[in-house]
PDB file of N, CA and C in Angstrom:
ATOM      1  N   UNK T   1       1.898 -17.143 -18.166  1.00  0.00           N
ATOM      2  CA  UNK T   1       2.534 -16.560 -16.985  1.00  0.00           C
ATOM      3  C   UNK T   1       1.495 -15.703 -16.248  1.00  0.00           C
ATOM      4  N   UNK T   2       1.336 -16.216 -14.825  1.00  0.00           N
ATOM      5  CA  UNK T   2       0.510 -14.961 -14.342  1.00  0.00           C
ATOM      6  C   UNK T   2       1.234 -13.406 -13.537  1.00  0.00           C
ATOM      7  N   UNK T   3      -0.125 -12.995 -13.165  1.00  0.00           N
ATOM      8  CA  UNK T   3       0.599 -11.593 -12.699  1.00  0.00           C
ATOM      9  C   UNK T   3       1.721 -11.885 -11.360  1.00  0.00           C
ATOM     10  N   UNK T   4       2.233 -10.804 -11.694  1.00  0.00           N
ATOM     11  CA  UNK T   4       3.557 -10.755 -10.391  1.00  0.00           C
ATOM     12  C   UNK T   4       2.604 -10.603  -9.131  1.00  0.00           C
ATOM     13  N   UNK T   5       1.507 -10.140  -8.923  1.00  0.00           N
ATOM     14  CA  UNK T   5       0.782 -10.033  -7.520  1.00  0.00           C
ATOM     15  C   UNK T   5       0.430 -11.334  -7.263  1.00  0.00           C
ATOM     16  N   UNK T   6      -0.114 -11.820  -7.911  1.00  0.00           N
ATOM     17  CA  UNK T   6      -1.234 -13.282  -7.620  1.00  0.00           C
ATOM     18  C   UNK T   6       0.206 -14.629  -7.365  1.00  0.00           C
ATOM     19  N   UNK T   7       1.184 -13.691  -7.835  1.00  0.00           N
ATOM     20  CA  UNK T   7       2.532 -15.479  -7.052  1.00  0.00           C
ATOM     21  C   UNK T   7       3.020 -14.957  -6.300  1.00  0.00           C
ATOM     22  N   UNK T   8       2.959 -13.830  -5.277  1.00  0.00           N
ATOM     23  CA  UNK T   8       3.833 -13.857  -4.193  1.00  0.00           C
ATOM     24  C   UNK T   8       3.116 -14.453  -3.037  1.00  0.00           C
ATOM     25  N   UNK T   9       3.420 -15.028  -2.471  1.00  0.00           N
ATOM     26  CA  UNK T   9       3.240 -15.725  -1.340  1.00  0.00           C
ATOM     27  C   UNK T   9       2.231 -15.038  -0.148  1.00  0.00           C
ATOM     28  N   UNK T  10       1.621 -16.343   0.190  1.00  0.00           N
ATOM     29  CA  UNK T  10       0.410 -15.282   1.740  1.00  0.00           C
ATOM     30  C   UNK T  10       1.103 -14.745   2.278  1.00  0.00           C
ATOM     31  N   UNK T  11       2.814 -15.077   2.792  1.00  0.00           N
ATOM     32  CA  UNK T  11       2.920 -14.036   3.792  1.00  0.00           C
ATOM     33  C   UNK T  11       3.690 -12.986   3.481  1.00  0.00           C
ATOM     34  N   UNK T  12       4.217 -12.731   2.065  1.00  0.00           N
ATOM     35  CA  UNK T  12       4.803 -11.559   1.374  1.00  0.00           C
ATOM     36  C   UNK T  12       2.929 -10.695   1.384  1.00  0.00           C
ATOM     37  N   UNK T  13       2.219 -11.245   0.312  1.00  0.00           N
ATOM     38  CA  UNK T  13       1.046 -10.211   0.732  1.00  0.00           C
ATOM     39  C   UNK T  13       0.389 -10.152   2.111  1.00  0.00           C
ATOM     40  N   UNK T  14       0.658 -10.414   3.418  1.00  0.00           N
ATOM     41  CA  UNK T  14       0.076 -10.429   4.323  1.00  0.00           C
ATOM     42  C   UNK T  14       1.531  -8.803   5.309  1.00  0.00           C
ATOM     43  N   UNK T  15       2.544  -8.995   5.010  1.00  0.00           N
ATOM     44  CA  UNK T  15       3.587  -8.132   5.457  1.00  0.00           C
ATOM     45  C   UNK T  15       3.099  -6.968   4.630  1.00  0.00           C
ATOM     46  N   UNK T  16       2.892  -7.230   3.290  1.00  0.00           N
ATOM     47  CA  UNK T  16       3.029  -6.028   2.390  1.00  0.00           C
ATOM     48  C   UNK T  16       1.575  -4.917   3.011  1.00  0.00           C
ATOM     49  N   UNK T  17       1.063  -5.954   3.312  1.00  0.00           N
ATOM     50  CA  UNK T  17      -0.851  -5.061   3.998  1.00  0.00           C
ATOM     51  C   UNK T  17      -0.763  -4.616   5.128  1.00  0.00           C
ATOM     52  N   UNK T  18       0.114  -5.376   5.833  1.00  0.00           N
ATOM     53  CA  UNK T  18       0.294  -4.323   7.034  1.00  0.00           C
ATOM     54  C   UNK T  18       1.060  -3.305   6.762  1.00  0.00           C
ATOM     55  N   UNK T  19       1.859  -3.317   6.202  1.00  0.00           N
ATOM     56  CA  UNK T  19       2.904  -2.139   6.040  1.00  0.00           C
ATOM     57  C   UNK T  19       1.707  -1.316   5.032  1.00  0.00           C
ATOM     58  N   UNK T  20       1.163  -1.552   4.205  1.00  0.00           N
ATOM     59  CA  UNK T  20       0.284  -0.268   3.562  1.00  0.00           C
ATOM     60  C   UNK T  20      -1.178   0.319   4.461  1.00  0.00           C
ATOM     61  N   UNK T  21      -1.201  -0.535   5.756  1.00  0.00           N
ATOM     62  CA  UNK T  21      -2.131  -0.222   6.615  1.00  0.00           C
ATOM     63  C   UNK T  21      -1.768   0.591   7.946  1.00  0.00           C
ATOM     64  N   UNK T  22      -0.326   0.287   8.088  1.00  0.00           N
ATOM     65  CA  UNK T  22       0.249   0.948   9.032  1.00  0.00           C
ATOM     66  C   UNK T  22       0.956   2.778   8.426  1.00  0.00           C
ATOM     67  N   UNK T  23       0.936   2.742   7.283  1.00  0.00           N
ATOM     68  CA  UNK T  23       1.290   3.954   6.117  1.00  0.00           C
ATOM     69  C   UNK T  23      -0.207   4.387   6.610  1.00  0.00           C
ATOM     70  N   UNK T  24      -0.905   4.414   6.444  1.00  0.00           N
ATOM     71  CA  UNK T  24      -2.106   5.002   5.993  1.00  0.00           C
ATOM     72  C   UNK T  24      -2.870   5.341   7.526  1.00  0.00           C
ATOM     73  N   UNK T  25      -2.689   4.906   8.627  1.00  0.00           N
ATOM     74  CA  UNK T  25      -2.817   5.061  10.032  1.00  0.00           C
ATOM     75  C   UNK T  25      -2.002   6.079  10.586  1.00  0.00           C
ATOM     76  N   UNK T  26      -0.809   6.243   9.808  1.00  0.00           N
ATOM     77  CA  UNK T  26      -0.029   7.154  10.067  1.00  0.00           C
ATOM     78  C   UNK T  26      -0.335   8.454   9.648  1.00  0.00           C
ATOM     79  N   UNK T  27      -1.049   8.345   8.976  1.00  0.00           N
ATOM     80  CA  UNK T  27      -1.591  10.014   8.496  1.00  0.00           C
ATOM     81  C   UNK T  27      -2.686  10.261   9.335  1.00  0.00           C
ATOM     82  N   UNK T  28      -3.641   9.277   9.149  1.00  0.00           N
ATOM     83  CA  UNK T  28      -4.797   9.383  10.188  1.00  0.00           C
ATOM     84  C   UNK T  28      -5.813   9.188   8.843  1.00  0.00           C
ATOM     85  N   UNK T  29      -5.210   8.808   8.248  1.00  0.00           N
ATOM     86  CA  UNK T  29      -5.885   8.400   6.967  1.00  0.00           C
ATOM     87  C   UNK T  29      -7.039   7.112   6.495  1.00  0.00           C
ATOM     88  N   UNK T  30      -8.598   7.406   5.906  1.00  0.00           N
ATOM     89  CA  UNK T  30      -9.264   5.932   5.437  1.00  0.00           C
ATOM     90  C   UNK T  30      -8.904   5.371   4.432  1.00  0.00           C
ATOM     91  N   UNK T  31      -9.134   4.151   4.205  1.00  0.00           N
ATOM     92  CA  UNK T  31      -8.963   3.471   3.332  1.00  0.00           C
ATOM     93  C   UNK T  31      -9.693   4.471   1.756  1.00  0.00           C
ATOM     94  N   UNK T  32     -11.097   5.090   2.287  1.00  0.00           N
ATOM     95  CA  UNK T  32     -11.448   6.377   1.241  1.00  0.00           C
ATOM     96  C   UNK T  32     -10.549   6.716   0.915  1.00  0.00           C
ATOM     97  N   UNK T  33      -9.713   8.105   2.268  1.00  0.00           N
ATOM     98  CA  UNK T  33      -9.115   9.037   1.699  1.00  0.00           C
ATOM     99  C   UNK T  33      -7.572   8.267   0.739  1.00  0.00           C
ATOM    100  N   UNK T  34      -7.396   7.332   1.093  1.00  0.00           N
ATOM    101  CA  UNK T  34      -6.362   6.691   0.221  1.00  0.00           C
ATOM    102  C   UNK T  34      -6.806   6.540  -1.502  1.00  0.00           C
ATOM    103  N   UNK T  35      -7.872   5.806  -1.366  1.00  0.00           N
ATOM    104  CA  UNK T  35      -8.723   5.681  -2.852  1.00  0.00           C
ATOM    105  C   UNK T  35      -8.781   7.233  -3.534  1.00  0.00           C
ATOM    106  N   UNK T  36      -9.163   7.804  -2.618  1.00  0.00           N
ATOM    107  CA  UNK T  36      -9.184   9.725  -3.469  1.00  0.00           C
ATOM    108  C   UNK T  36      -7.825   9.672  -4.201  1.00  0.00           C
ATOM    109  N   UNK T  37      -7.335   9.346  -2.918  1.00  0.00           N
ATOM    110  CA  UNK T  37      -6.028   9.818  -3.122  1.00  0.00           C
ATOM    111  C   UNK T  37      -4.965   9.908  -4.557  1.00  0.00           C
ATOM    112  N   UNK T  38      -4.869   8.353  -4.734  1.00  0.00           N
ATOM    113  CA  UNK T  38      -4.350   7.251  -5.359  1.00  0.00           C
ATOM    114  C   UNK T  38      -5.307   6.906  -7.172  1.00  0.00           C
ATOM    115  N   UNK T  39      -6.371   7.484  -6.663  1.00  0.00           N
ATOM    116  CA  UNK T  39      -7.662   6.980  -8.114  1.00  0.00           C
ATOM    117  C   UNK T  39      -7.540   5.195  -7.704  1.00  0.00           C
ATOM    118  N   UNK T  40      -7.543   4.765  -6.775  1.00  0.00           N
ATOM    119  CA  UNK T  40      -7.223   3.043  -6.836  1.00  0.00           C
ATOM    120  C   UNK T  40      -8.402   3.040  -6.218  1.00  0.00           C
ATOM    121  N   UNK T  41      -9.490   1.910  -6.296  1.00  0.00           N
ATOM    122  CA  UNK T  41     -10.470   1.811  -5.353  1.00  0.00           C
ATOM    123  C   UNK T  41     -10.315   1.648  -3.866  1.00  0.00           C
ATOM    124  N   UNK T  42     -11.361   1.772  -3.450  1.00  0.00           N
ATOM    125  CA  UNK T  42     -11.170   1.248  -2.303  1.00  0.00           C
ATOM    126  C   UNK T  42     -11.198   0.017  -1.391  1.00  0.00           C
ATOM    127  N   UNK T  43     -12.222  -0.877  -2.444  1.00  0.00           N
ATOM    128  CA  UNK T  43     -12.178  -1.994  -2.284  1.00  0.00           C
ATOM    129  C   UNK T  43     -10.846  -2.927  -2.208  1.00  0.00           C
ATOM    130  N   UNK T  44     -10.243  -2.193  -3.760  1.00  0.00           N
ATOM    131  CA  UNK T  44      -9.078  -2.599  -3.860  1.00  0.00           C
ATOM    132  C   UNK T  44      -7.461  -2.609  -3.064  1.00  0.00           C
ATOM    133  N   UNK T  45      -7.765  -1.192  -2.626  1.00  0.00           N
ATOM    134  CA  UNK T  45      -6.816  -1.040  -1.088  1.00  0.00           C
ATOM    135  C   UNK T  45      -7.418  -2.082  -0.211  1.00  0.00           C
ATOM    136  N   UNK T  46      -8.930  -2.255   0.115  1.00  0.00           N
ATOM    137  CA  UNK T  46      -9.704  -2.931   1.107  1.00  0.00           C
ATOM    138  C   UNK T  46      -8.303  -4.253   1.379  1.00  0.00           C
ATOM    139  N   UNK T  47      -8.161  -4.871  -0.257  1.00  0.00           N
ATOM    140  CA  UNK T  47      -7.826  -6.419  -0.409  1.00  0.00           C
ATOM    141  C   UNK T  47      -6.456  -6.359  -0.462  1.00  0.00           C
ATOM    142  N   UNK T  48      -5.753  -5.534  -0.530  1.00  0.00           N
ATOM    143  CA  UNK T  48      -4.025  -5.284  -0.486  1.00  0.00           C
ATOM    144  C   UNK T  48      -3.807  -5.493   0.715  1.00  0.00           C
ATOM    145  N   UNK T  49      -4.543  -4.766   2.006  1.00  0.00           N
ATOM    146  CA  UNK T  49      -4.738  -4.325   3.342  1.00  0.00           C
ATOM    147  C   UNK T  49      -4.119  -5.476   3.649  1.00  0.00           C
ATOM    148  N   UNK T  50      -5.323  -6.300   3.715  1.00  0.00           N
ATOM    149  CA  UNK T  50      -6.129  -7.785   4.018  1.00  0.00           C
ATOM    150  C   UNK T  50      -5.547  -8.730   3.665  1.00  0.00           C
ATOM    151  N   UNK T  51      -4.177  -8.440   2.731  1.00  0.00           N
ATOM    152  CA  UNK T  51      -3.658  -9.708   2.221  1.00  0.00           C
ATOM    153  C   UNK T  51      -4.333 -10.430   1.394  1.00  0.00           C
ATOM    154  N   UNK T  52      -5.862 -10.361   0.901  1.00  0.00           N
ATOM    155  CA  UNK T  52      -6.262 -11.033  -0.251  1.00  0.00           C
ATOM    156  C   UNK T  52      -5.652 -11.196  -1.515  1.00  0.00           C
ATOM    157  N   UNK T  53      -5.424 -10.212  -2.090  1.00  0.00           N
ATOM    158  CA  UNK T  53      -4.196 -10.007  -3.089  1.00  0.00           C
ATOM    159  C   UNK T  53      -3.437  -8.984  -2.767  1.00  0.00           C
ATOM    160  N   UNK T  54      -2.563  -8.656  -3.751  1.00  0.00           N
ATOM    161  CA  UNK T  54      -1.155  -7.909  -3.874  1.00  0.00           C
ATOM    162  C   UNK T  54      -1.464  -6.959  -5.582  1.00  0.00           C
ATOM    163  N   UNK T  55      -1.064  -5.977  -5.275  1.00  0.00           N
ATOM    164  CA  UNK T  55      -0.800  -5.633  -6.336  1.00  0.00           C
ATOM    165  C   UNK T  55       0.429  -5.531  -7.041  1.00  0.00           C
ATOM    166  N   UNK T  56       0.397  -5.404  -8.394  1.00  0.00           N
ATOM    167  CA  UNK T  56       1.888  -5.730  -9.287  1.00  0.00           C
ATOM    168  C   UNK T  56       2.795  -4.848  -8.940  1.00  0.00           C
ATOM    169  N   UNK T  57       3.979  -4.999  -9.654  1.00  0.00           N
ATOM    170  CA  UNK T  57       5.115  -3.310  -9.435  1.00  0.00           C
ATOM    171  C   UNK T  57       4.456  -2.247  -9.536  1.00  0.00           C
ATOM    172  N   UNK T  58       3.595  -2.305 -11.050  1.00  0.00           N
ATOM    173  CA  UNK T  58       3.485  -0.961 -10.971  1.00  0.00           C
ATOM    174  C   UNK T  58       2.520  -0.087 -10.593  1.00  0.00           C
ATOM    175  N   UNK T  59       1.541  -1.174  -9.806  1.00  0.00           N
ATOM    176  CA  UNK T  59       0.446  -0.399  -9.293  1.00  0.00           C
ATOM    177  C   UNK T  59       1.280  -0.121  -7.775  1.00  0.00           C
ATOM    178  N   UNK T  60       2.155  -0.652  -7.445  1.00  0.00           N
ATOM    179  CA  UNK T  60       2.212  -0.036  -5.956  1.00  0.00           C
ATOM    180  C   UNK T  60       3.441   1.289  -6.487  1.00  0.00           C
ATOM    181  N   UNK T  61       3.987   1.770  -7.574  1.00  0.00           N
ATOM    182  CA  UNK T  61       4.708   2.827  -7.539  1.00  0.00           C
ATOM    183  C   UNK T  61       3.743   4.033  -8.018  1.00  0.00           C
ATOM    184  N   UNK T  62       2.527   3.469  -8.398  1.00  0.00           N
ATOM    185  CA  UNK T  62       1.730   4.593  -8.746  1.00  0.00           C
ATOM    186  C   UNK T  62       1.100   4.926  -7.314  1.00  0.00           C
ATOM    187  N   UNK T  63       0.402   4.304  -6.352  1.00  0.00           N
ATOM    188  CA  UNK T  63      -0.067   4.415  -5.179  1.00  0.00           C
ATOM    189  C   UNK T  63       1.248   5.432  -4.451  1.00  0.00           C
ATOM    190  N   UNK T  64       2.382   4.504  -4.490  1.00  0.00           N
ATOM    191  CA  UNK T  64       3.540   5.830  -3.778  1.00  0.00           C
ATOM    192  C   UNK T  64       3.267   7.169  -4.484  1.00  0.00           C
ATOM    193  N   UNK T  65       3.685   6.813  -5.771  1.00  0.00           N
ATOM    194  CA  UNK T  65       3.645   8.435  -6.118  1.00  0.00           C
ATOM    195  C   UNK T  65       2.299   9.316  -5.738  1.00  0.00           C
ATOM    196  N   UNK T  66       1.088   8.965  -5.748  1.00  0.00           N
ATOM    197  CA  UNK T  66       0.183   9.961  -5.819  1.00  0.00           C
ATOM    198  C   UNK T  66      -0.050  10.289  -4.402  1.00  0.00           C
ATOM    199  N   UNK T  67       0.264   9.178  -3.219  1.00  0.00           N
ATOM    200  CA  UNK T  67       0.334   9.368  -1.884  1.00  0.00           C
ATOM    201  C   UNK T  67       1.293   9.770  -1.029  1.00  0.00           C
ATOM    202  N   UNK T  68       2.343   9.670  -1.344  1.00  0.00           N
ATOM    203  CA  UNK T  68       3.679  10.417  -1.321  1.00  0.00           C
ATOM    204  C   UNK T  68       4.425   9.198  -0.340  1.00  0.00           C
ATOM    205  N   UNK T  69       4.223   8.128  -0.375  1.00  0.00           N
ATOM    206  CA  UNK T  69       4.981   7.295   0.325  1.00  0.00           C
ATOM    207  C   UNK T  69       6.164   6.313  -0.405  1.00  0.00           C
ATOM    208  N   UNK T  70       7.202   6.443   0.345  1.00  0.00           N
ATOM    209  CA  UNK T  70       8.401   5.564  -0.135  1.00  0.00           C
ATOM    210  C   UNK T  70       8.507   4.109  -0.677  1.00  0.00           C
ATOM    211  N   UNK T  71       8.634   3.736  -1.600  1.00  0.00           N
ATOM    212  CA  UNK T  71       8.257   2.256  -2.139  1.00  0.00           C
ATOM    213  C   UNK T  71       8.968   1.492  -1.149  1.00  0.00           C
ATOM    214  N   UNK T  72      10.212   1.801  -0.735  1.00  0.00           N
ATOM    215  CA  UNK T  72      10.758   1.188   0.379  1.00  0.00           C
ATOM    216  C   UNK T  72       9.977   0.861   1.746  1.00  0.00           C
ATOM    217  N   UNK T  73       9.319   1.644   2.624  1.00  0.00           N
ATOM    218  CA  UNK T  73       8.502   1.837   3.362  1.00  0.00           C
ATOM    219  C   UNK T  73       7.682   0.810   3.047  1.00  0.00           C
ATOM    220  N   UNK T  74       6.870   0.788   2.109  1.00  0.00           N
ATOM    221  CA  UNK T  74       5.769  -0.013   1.774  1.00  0.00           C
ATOM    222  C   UNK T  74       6.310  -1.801   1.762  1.00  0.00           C
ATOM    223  N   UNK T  75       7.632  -1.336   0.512  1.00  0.00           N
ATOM    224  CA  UNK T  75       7.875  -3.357   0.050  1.00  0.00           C
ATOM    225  C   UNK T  75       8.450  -3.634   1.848  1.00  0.00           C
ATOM    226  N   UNK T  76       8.966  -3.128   2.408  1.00  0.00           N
ATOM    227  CA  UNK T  76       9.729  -3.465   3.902  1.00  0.00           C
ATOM    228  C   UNK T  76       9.110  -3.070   5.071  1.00  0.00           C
ATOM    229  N   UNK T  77       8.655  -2.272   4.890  1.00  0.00           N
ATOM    230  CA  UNK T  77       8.086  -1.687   6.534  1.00  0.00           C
ATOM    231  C   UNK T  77       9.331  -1.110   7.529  1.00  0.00           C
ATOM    232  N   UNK T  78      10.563  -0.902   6.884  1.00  0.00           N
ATOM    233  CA  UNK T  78      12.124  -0.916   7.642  1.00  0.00           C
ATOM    234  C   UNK T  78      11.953   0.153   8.346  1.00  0.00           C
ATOM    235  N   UNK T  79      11.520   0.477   9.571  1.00  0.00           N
ATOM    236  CA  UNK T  79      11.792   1.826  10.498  1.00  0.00           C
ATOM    237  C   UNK T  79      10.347   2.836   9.925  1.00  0.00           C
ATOM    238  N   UNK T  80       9.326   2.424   9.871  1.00  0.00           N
ATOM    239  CA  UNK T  80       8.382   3.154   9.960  1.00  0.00           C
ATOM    240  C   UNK T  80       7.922   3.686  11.087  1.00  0.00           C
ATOM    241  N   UNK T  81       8.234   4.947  11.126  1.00  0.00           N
ATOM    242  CA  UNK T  81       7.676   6.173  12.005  1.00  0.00           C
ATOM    243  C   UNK T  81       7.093   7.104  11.285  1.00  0.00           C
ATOM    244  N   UNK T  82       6.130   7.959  12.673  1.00  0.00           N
ATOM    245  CA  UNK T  82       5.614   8.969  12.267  1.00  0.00           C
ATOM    246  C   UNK T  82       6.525   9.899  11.419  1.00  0.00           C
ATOM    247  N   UNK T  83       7.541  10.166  11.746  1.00  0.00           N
ATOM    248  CA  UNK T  83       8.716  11.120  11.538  1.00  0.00           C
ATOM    249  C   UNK T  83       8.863  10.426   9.734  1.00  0.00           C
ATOM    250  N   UNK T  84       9.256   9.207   9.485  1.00  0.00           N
ATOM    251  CA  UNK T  84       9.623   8.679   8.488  1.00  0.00           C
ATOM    252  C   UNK T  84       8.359   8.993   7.759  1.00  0.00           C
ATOM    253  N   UNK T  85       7.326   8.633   8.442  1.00  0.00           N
ATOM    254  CA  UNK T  85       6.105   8.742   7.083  1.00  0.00           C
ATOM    255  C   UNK T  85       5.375  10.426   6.868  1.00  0.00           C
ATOM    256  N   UNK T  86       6.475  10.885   7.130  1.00  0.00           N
ATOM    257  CA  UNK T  86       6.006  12.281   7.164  1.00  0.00           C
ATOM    258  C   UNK T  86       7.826  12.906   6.016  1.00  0.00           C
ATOM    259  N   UNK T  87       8.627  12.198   6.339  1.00  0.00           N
ATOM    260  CA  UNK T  87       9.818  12.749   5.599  1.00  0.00           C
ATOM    261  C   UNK T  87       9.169  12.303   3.945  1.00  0.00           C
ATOM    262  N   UNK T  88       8.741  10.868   4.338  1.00  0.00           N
ATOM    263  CA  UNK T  88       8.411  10.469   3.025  1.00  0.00           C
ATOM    264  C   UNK T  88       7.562  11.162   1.732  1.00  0.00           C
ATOM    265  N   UNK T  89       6.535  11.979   2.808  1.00  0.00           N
ATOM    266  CA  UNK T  89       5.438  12.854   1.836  1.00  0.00           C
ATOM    267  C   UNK T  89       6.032  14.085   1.399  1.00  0.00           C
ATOM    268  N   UNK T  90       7.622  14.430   1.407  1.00  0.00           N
ATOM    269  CA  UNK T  90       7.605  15.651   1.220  1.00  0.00           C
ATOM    270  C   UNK T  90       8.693  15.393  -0.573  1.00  0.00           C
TER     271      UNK T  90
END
């Protein structure tokens, strides 16, 4: 069985990268300060971004938690605003 990232589909990881690229624009944030952020590389955000791969469940609830963003937000993108990605960090 492979990982849960590597079978979701190009355009589940291609939605999921914008929505973690449009999170991270919203702060005014780099792909760096995300890697600080998170301990995740940056390369590795680089390829989430980008839709190259996806990461599994539980690397994207660790990325929420240490960045303060809503797993919802991220798996959907549902009503992302400034306002929302700012309720989210608190």
């Amino acid at each position: 069985m492979t990982e849960i990232g590597r079978e979701w589909s190009a355009e589940v990881r291609r939605r999921l990268g914008k929505n973690l690229k449009h999170l991270r624009k919203l702060r005014d944030w780099t792909i760096y300060d995300v890697s600080s952020r998170s301990e995740i590389s940056w390369h590795t955000i680089h390829n989430w971004e980008s839709g190259k791969n996806c990461p599994n469940v539980d690397m994207l609830i660790w990325l929420c938690r240490k960045v303060g963003w809503r797993l919802g937000d991220v798996l959907h993108g549902c009503n992302i605003s400034p306002g929302g990605a700012e309720d989210a960090a608190k």
